[in-house]
Amino acid sequence: MLKLDRKRSRYIGMDWQSKQHSFAIAPNDFLICCDLRGCIFDKLDLSGCEFFGCRLNGTSFQGATLDKTKFIGCFSDEADRPTDFSNAIATNVSVVDSHINFLSKEHQPNFQNSFWDDNLILGDSCPDLMRWPSEVAKAAADTLSQRNDIRYNAAVKLGELDNPVVAALLGCLLADKEWDVRAIALEVLGKLRHQEFRYGDEVLLEWIFLCLGDKHSIVRQTAVELVETISPPEQVLFTSINRMVVGASDEERLAGLLAAIELCQLDDDYVDLCDREVIDSLLVDGGSEVRIESSLLLEIIGD
């Protein structure tokens, strides 16, 4: 979770499956590539919130206030628990590049003055089911599987189908517990970004290149290859490195150090993104792994 400013928080890659209570979500918050299956947002004020690339099977928004709320690249599979918007107070909602299975026709929300993506199949006032092409929806559903081989093959299939609507949802796989799924998701996202992602390009790039600090070397190497092919803005890469400064835990500091090591080994120009004083402090204050990687980074910078 990252704080954007005093009025808005950003939650990225969170796994909140079946979380029932004690949500701290506030108006204008930004949820990015989060697994919200089974979450209860009933009666919360979610005005101005953005749900970007979130998994929404079984998610309940009963009685929630959805004023100027955005759903971009979100997904709930029609073969699984539907998303419940019954009694939601929904005005000026934006629904873009999403595939959402509603609870039932009689429980469809009354989205007043709302924006729907032109590519979706609409009902009279709201779609019974906002549909992606059937092949795309099937592959997207497989990314939710308990089996990592099915999730892996689903990512491959989505890459072959080459439909950019799934880019945000694929971002959920960057938080997958299996390294091979994270790596293939990175590879596919790189292929889907022909120029820029249709929505949330900078957000997705930032999430992609946080993988430079992944704990598995193959995932990090895949991210390095994307640095060379995509040439992301320097600020995006600085966000990944800067975790050694702003990280609240040794795990975050370690991720920032690993990202810095990968980038500095790739090109000397990235050395300027590193703060020598911060690295020196980590040699003293960090845990054992942090101290080891700090020492290695100093050697690389020294060279």
mmCIF file of C-alpha atoms in Angstrom:
data_model
loop_
_atom_site.group_PDB
_atom_site.id
_atom_site.type_symbol
_atom_site.label_atom_id
_atom_site.label_comp_id
_atom_site.label_asym_id
_atom_site.label_seq_id
_atom_site.Cartn_x
_atom_site.Cartn_y
_atom_site.Cartn_z
ATOM 1 C CA MET A 1 0.000 0.000 0.000
ATOM 2 C CA LEU A 2 1.324 3.426 -0.964
ATOM 3 C CA LYS A 3 0.017 6.766 0.187
ATOM 4 C CA LEU A 4 -0.486 9.146 -2.738
ATOM 5 C CA ASP A 5 -1.456 12.133 -0.622
ATOM 6 C CA ARG A 6 -3.416 12.870 2.525
ATOM 7 C CA LYS A 7 -6.721 12.283 0.740
ATOM 8 C CA ARG A 8 -5.906 9.195 -1.311
ATOM 9 C CA SER A 9 -4.227 5.839 -0.750
ATOM 10 C CA ARG A 10 -3.140 3.371 -3.387
ATOM 11 C CA TYR A 11 -3.321 -0.378 -2.829
ATOM 12 C CA ILE A 12 -1.434 -2.491 -5.362
ATOM 13 C CA GLY A 13 -1.284 -6.264 -5.755
ATOM 14 C CA MET A 14 -3.208 -6.943 -2.532
ATOM 15 C CA ASP A 15 -4.707 -10.391 -1.916
ATOM 16 C CA TRP A 16 -7.826 -9.683 0.124
ATOM 17 C CA GLN A 17 -9.857 -12.746 -0.828
ATOM 18 C CA SER A 18 -12.942 -13.135 1.367
ATOM 19 C CA LYS A 19 -11.992 -10.202 3.592
ATOM 20 C CA GLN A 20 -15.186 -9.329 5.434
ATOM 21 C CA HIS A 21 -14.542 -6.477 7.821
ATOM 22 C CA SER A 22 -12.271 -3.600 8.813
ATOM 23 C CA PHE A 23 -11.691 -2.178 5.370
ATOM 24 C CA ALA A 24 -9.896 1.151 5.447
ATOM 25 C CA ILE A 25 -10.931 2.006 1.885
ATOM 26 C CA ALA A 26 -11.954 5.648 1.656
ATOM 27 C CA PRO A 27 -13.320 7.867 -1.115
ATOM 28 C CA ASN A 28 -10.873 8.465 -3.986
ATOM 29 C CA ASP A 29 -8.653 5.490 -3.098
ATOM 30 C CA PHE A 30 -7.036 3.520 -5.928
ATOM 31 C CA LEU A 31 -7.041 -0.315 -5.943
ATOM 32 C CA ILE A 32 -4.675 -1.751 -8.559
ATOM 33 C CA CYS A 33 -4.547 -5.417 -9.615
ATOM 34 C CA CYS A 34 -6.018 -6.570 -6.300
ATOM 35 C CA ASP A 35 -7.726 -9.900 -5.642
ATOM 36 C CA LEU A 36 -11.040 -8.834 -4.096
ATOM 37 C CA ARG A 37 -12.955 -12.087 -4.550
ATOM 38 C CA GLY A 38 -15.481 -12.490 -1.753
ATOM 39 C CA CYS A 39 -14.723 -9.089 -0.235
ATOM 40 C CA ILE A 40 -17.534 -7.162 1.450
ATOM 41 C CA PHE A 41 -17.700 -3.429 0.660
ATOM 42 C CA ASP A 42 -21.339 -3.118 1.758
ATOM 43 C CA LYS A 43 -22.530 0.420 2.569
ATOM 44 C CA LEU A 44 -19.035 1.924 2.223
ATOM 45 C CA ASP A 45 -18.585 5.323 0.608
ATOM 46 C CA LEU A 46 -16.483 4.468 -2.455
ATOM 47 C CA SER A 47 -17.039 7.765 -4.249
ATOM 48 C CA GLY A 48 -14.214 8.553 -6.647
ATOM 49 C CA CYS A 49 -12.494 5.207 -6.045
ATOM 50 C CA GLU A 50 -10.811 3.423 -8.951
ATOM 51 C CA PHE A 51 -10.808 -0.360 -9.265
ATOM 52 C CA PHE A 52 -8.137 -1.176 -11.843
ATOM 53 C CA GLY A 53 -7.576 -4.773 -12.988
ATOM 54 C CA CYS A 54 -9.290 -6.228 -9.896
ATOM 55 C CA ARG A 55 -10.791 -9.692 -9.498
ATOM 56 C CA LEU A 56 -14.427 -9.275 -8.448
ATOM 57 C CA ASN A 57 -16.073 -12.699 -8.210
ATOM 58 C CA GLY A 58 -18.268 -12.722 -5.113
ATOM 59 C CA THR A 59 -17.382 -9.116 -4.266
ATOM 60 C CA SER A 60 -20.298 -7.322 -2.611
ATOM 61 C CA PHE A 61 -21.073 -3.631 -3.038
ATOM 62 C CA GLN A 62 -24.553 -3.837 -1.485
ATOM 63 C CA GLY A 63 -25.742 -0.374 -0.514
ATOM 64 C CA ALA A 64 -22.333 1.148 -1.276
ATOM 65 C CA THR A 65 -22.061 4.703 -2.553
ATOM 66 C CA LEU A 66 -20.518 4.605 -6.023
ATOM 67 C CA ASP A 67 -20.380 8.194 -7.207
ATOM 68 C CA LYS A 68 -17.846 8.760 -9.994
ATOM 69 C CA THR A 69 -16.392 5.324 -9.164
ATOM 70 C CA LYS A 70 -14.333 3.698 -11.937
ATOM 71 C CA PHE A 71 -14.010 0.016 -12.888
ATOM 72 C CA ILE A 72 -11.235 -0.434 -15.461
ATOM 73 C CA GLY A 73 -10.082 -3.841 -16.707
ATOM 74 C CA CYS A 74 -11.918 -5.653 -13.891
ATOM 75 C CA PHE A 75 -13.174 -9.221 -14.136
ATOM 76 C CA SER A 76 -15.699 -11.611 -12.607
ATOM 77 C CA ASP A 77 -16.290 -14.917 -14.353
ATOM 78 C CA GLU A 78 -19.882 -15.933 -15.112
ATOM 79 C CA ALA A 79 -19.118 -19.510 -13.980
ATOM 80 C CA ASP A 80 -18.204 -18.314 -10.485
ATOM 81 C CA ARG A 81 -19.831 -16.132 -7.838
ATOM 82 C CA PRO A 82 -21.306 -12.946 -9.317
ATOM 83 C CA THR A 83 -20.509 -9.401 -8.268
ATOM 84 C CA ASP A 84 -23.300 -7.952 -6.127
ATOM 85 C CA PHE A 85 -24.261 -4.299 -6.693
ATOM 86 C CA SER A 86 -27.765 -4.594 -5.238
ATOM 87 C CA ASN A 87 -29.049 -1.370 -3.648
ATOM 88 C CA ALA A 88 -25.824 0.443 -4.518
ATOM 89 C CA ILE A 89 -26.148 4.201 -4.917
ATOM 90 C CA ALA A 90 -24.430 4.455 -8.291
ATOM 91 C CA THR A 91 -24.110 7.692 -10.265
ATOM 92 C CA ASN A 92 -21.666 8.659 -13.007
ATOM 93 C CA VAL A 93 -19.873 5.321 -12.777
ATOM 94 C CA SER A 94 -17.258 4.515 -15.449
ATOM 95 C CA VAL A 95 -16.972 0.880 -16.585
ATOM 96 C CA VAL A 96 -14.199 0.338 -19.115
ATOM 97 C CA ASP A 97 -12.599 -2.816 -20.583
ATOM 98 C CA SER A 98 -14.315 -4.883 -17.873
ATOM 99 C CA HIS A 99 -16.125 -8.227 -17.850
ATOM 100 C CA ILE A 100 -18.476 -8.281 -14.860
ATOM 101 C CA ASN A 101 -21.019 -10.944 -13.945
ATOM 102 C CA PHE A 102 -23.902 -9.341 -12.014
ATOM 103 C CA LEU A 103 -25.854 -11.097 -9.278
ATOM 104 C CA SER A 104 -29.023 -11.338 -11.395
ATOM 105 C CA LYS A 105 -31.105 -9.287 -13.781
ATOM 106 C CA GLU A 106 -33.416 -8.036 -11.043
ATOM 107 C CA HIS A 107 -30.428 -7.017 -8.916
ATOM 108 C CA GLN A 108 -28.661 -5.023 -11.608
ATOM 109 C CA PRO A 109 -27.568 -1.635 -10.311
ATOM 110 C CA ASN A 110 -29.191 1.507 -11.621
ATOM 111 C CA PHE A 111 -26.032 3.142 -12.920
ATOM 112 C CA GLN A 112 -27.278 6.655 -13.618
ATOM 113 C CA ASN A 113 -25.528 8.801 -16.232
ATOM 114 C CA SER A 114 -22.734 6.249 -16.410
ATOM 115 C CA PHE A 115 -20.116 5.570 -19.074
ATOM 116 C CA TRP A 116 -19.802 2.151 -20.682
ATOM 117 C CA ASP A 117 -17.067 1.034 -23.022
ATOM 118 C CA ASP A 118 -18.331 0.943 -26.611
ATOM 119 C CA ASN A 119 -16.959 -2.591 -27.086
ATOM 120 C CA LEU A 120 -19.277 -4.080 -24.480
ATOM 121 C CA ILE A 121 -22.634 -5.725 -25.207
ATOM 122 C CA LEU A 122 -25.213 -3.603 -23.395
ATOM 123 C CA GLY A 123 -28.716 -4.256 -22.094
ATOM 124 C CA ASP A 124 -31.449 -1.628 -21.888
ATOM 125 C CA SER A 125 -30.047 0.375 -18.986
ATOM 126 C CA CYS A 126 -27.154 -1.794 -17.858
ATOM 127 C CA PRO A 127 -25.644 -4.988 -19.317
ATOM 128 C CA ASP A 128 -26.773 -8.340 -17.983
ATOM 129 C CA LEU A 129 -23.145 -9.314 -18.332
ATOM 130 C CA MET A 130 -20.447 -7.030 -19.642
ATOM 131 C CA ARG A 131 -18.754 -9.383 -22.037
ATOM 132 C CA TRP A 132 -15.283 -9.844 -23.399
ATOM 133 C CA PRO A 133 -14.997 -12.151 -26.420
ATOM 134 C CA SER A 134 -15.664 -15.718 -25.261
ATOM 135 C CA GLU A 135 -12.107 -16.970 -25.874
ATOM 136 C CA VAL A 136 -10.663 -14.039 -23.950
ATOM 137 C CA ALA A 137 -13.099 -14.501 -21.063
ATOM 138 C CA LYS A 138 -12.304 -18.245 -20.868
ATOM 139 C CA ALA A 139 -8.561 -17.623 -20.695
ATOM 140 C CA ALA A 140 -9.086 -14.849 -18.148
ATOM 141 C CA ALA A 141 -11.146 -17.225 -15.997
ATOM 142 C CA ASP A 142 -8.286 -19.717 -16.055
ATOM 143 C CA THR A 143 -5.973 -17.121 -14.488
ATOM 144 C CA LEU A 144 -8.091 -17.617 -11.337
ATOM 145 C CA SER A 145 -7.367 -21.352 -11.139
ATOM 146 C CA GLN A 146 -5.874 -22.943 -8.033
ATOM 147 C CA ARG A 147 -3.393 -24.771 -10.296
ATOM 148 C CA ASN A 148 -0.329 -22.825 -11.299
ATOM 149 C CA ASP A 149 0.061 -24.723 -14.595
ATOM 150 C CA ILE A 150 -3.434 -23.593 -15.637
ATOM 151 C CA ARG A 151 -2.665 -20.009 -14.625
ATOM 152 C CA TYR A 152 0.566 -20.193 -16.610
ATOM 153 C CA ASN A 153 -1.142 -21.550 -19.733
ATOM 154 C CA ALA A 154 -3.909 -18.956 -19.385
ATOM 155 C CA ALA A 155 -1.333 -16.159 -19.527
ATOM 156 C CA VAL A 156 0.202 -17.718 -22.627
ATOM 157 C CA LYS A 157 -3.240 -17.958 -24.244
ATOM 158 C CA LEU A 158 -4.031 -14.326 -23.456
ATOM 159 C CA GLY A 159 -0.786 -13.351 -25.129
ATOM 160 C CA GLU A 160 -1.742 -15.315 -28.230
ATOM 161 C CA LEU A 161 -5.190 -13.691 -28.342
ATOM 162 C CA ASP A 162 -3.487 -10.281 -28.211
ATOM 163 C CA ASN A 163 -6.486 -8.396 -26.841
ATOM 164 C CA PRO A 164 -5.406 -5.358 -24.774
ATOM 165 C CA VAL A 165 -8.543 -5.403 -22.581
ATOM 166 C CA VAL A 166 -6.877 -8.018 -20.349
ATOM 167 C CA ALA A 167 -3.694 -6.066 -19.634
ATOM 168 C CA ALA A 168 -4.835 -4.744 -16.260
ATOM 169 C CA LEU A 169 -6.167 -8.142 -15.143
ATOM 170 C CA LEU A 170 -2.880 -9.812 -16.119
ATOM 171 C CA GLY A 171 -1.269 -7.502 -13.595
ATOM 172 C CA CYS A 172 -2.792 -9.648 -10.850
ATOM 173 C CA LEU A 173 -0.452 -12.457 -11.900
ATOM 174 C CA LEU A 174 2.561 -10.289 -11.063
ATOM 175 C CA ALA A 175 1.683 -11.000 -7.422
ATOM 176 C CA ASP A 176 1.269 -14.749 -8.032
ATOM 177 C CA LYS A 177 2.930 -17.054 -5.506
ATOM 178 C CA GLU A 178 4.661 -19.046 -8.286
ATOM 179 C CA TRP A 179 7.685 -17.463 -9.955
ATOM 180 C CA ASP A 180 7.022 -19.026 -13.368
ATOM 181 C CA VAL A 181 3.533 -17.484 -13.473
ATOM 182 C CA ARG A 182 4.955 -14.075 -12.551
ATOM 183 C CA ALA A 183 7.602 -14.393 -15.250
ATOM 184 C CA ILE A 184 5.187 -15.376 -18.052
ATOM 185 C CA ALA A 185 2.785 -12.604 -17.009
ATOM 186 C CA LEU A 186 5.636 -10.106 -17.394
ATOM 187 C CA GLU A 187 6.505 -11.496 -20.807
ATOM 188 C CA VAL A 188 2.900 -11.334 -22.032
ATOM 189 C CA LEU A 189 2.374 -7.806 -20.718
ATOM 190 C CA GLY A 190 5.454 -6.762 -22.649
ATOM 191 C CA LYS A 191 3.934 -8.207 -25.833
ATOM 192 C CA LEU A 192 0.558 -6.561 -25.215
ATOM 193 C CA ARG A 193 2.096 -3.113 -24.902
ATOM 194 C CA HIS A 194 2.384 -2.327 -28.593
ATOM 195 C CA GLN A 195 2.745 1.411 -27.916
ATOM 196 C CA GLU A 196 0.997 2.274 -24.679
ATOM 197 C CA PHE A 197 -1.582 0.380 -22.653
ATOM 198 C CA ARG A 198 -5.074 1.672 -23.384
ATOM 199 C CA TYR A 199 -5.674 2.715 -19.793
ATOM 200 C CA GLY A 200 -3.337 3.244 -16.859
ATOM 201 C CA ASP A 201 -0.125 2.976 -18.834
ATOM 202 C CA GLU A 202 2.098 4.554 -16.181
ATOM 203 C CA VAL A 203 0.418 2.586 -13.388
ATOM 204 C CA LEU A 204 0.948 -0.725 -15.183
ATOM 205 C CA LEU A 205 4.537 0.129 -16.072
ATOM 206 C CA GLU A 206 5.276 0.931 -12.450
ATOM 207 C CA TRP A 207 3.771 -2.399 -11.339
ATOM 208 C CA ILE A 208 5.673 -4.271 -14.047
ATOM 209 C CA PHE A 209 9.031 -2.806 -13.099
ATOM 210 C CA LEU A 210 8.571 -3.359 -9.399
ATOM 211 C CA CYS A 211 9.366 -6.926 -10.514
ATOM 212 C CA LEU A 212 12.977 -5.808 -10.905
ATOM 213 C CA GLY A 213 13.111 -6.472 -7.172
ATOM 214 C CA ASP A 214 11.402 -9.877 -7.307
ATOM 215 C CA LYS A 215 12.888 -12.536 -5.045
ATOM 216 C CA HIS A 216 13.392 -14.911 -8.005
ATOM 217 C CA SER A 217 16.255 -14.196 -10.388
ATOM 218 C CA ILE A 218 14.404 -15.354 -13.526
ATOM 219 C CA VAL A 219 11.548 -12.928 -12.843
ATOM 220 C CA ARG A 220 14.081 -10.136 -12.338
ATOM 221 C CA GLN A 221 15.828 -11.041 -15.576
ATOM 222 C CA THR A 222 12.526 -10.992 -17.463
ATOM 223 C CA ALA A 223 11.879 -7.503 -16.085
ATOM 224 C CA VAL A 224 15.382 -6.416 -17.167
ATOM 225 C CA GLU A 225 14.651 -7.577 -20.712
ATOM 226 C CA LEU A 226 11.531 -5.412 -20.684
ATOM 227 C CA VAL A 227 13.611 -2.424 -19.592
ATOM 228 C CA GLU A 228 15.562 -2.863 -22.816
ATOM 229 C CA THR A 229 12.524 -3.351 -25.063
ATOM 230 C CA ILE A 230 10.109 -0.858 -23.503
ATOM 231 C CA SER A 231 12.565 1.835 -22.319
ATOM 232 C CA PRO A 232 10.283 3.014 -19.477
ATOM 233 C CA PRO A 233 10.490 6.550 -18.086
ATOM 234 C CA GLU A 234 13.246 7.010 -15.526
ATOM 235 C CA GLN A 235 10.689 7.902 -12.844
ATOM 236 C CA VAL A 236 9.083 4.457 -13.205
ATOM 237 C CA LEU A 237 12.426 2.760 -12.545
ATOM 238 C CA PHE A 238 13.200 5.133 -9.692
ATOM 239 C CA THR A 239 9.969 4.002 -7.997
ATOM 240 C CA SER A 240 11.307 0.446 -7.946
ATOM 241 C CA ILE A 241 14.718 1.461 -6.590
ATOM 242 C CA ASN A 242 13.293 3.939 -4.111
ATOM 243 C CA ARG A 243 11.822 1.143 -2.011
ATOM 244 C CA MET A 244 15.189 0.914 -0.277
ATOM 245 C CA VAL A 245 14.373 4.387 1.070
ATOM 246 C CA VAL A 246 10.635 4.358 1.689
ATOM 247 C CA GLY A 247 10.172 0.641 2.409
ATOM 248 C CA ALA A 248 8.710 -0.092 5.818
ATOM 249 C CA SER A 249 10.332 -3.522 6.053
ATOM 250 C CA ASP A 250 13.551 -5.319 5.246
ATOM 251 C CA GLU A 251 11.635 -7.141 2.500
ATOM 252 C CA GLU A 252 10.859 -3.857 0.753
ATOM 253 C CA ARG A 253 14.390 -2.536 1.203
ATOM 254 C CA LEU A 254 15.761 -5.785 -0.222
ATOM 255 C CA ALA A 255 13.464 -5.471 -3.247
ATOM 256 C CA GLY A 256 14.728 -1.943 -3.866
ATOM 257 C CA LEU A 257 18.325 -3.086 -3.618
ATOM 258 C CA LEU A 258 17.791 -6.002 -6.001
ATOM 259 C CA ALA A 259 16.164 -3.644 -8.506
ATOM 260 C CA ALA A 260 19.094 -1.231 -8.221
ATOM 261 C CA ILE A 261 21.597 -4.053 -8.729
ATOM 262 C CA GLU A 262 19.833 -5.290 -11.861
ATOM 263 C CA LEU A 263 19.630 -1.808 -13.367
ATOM 264 C CA CYS A 264 23.189 -0.767 -12.501
ATOM 265 C CA GLN A 265 24.513 -3.996 -14.007
ATOM 266 C CA LEU A 266 22.482 -3.281 -17.129
ATOM 267 C CA ASP A 267 23.694 0.282 -17.671
ATOM 268 C CA ASP A 268 25.980 2.628 -15.749
ATOM 269 C CA ASP A 269 23.539 5.477 -16.367
ATOM 270 C CA TYR A 270 21.209 4.012 -13.742
ATOM 271 C CA VAL A 271 23.809 4.549 -11.004
ATOM 272 C CA ASP A 272 22.561 8.134 -10.768
ATOM 273 C CA LEU A 273 19.223 6.804 -9.476
ATOM 274 C CA CYS A 274 20.932 5.403 -6.365
ATOM 275 C CA ASP A 275 21.573 7.380 -3.193
ATOM 276 C CA ARG A 276 24.992 6.434 -1.773
ATOM 277 C CA GLU A 277 24.111 7.677 1.728
ATOM 278 C CA VAL A 278 21.027 5.488 1.833
ATOM 279 C CA ILE A 279 23.022 2.436 0.790
ATOM 280 C CA ASP A 280 25.645 3.177 3.459
ATOM 281 C CA SER A 281 22.890 3.385 6.087
ATOM 282 C CA LEU A 282 21.483 0.009 5.022
ATOM 283 C CA LEU A 283 24.904 -1.547 5.635
ATOM 284 C CA VAL A 284 24.464 -0.576 9.279
ATOM 285 C CA ASP A 285 20.734 -0.777 9.933
ATOM 286 C CA GLY A 286 19.505 -3.531 7.584
ATOM 287 C CA GLY A 287 19.045 -7.220 8.174
ATOM 288 C CA SER A 288 21.642 -9.743 7.018
ATOM 289 C CA GLU A 289 20.313 -10.082 3.438
ATOM 290 C CA VAL A 290 19.946 -6.313 3.125
ATOM 291 C CA ARG A 291 23.544 -5.801 4.269
ATOM 292 C CA ILE A 292 24.835 -8.390 1.787
ATOM 293 C CA GLU A 293 23.005 -6.840 -1.176
ATOM 294 C CA SER A 294 23.968 -3.325 -0.062
ATOM 295 C CA SER A 295 27.609 -4.345 -0.114
ATOM 296 C CA LEU A 296 27.212 -5.853 -3.591
ATOM 297 C CA LEU A 297 25.515 -2.706 -4.893
ATOM 298 C CA LEU A 298 28.342 -0.544 -3.519
ATOM 299 C CA GLU A 299 30.857 -2.741 -5.338
ATOM 300 C CA ILE A 300 28.940 -2.313 -8.598
ATOM 301 C CA ILE A 301 28.684 1.447 -8.142
ATOM 302 C CA GLY A 302 32.390 1.593 -7.235
ATOM 303 C CA ASP A 303 33.280 -0.256 -10.438
#
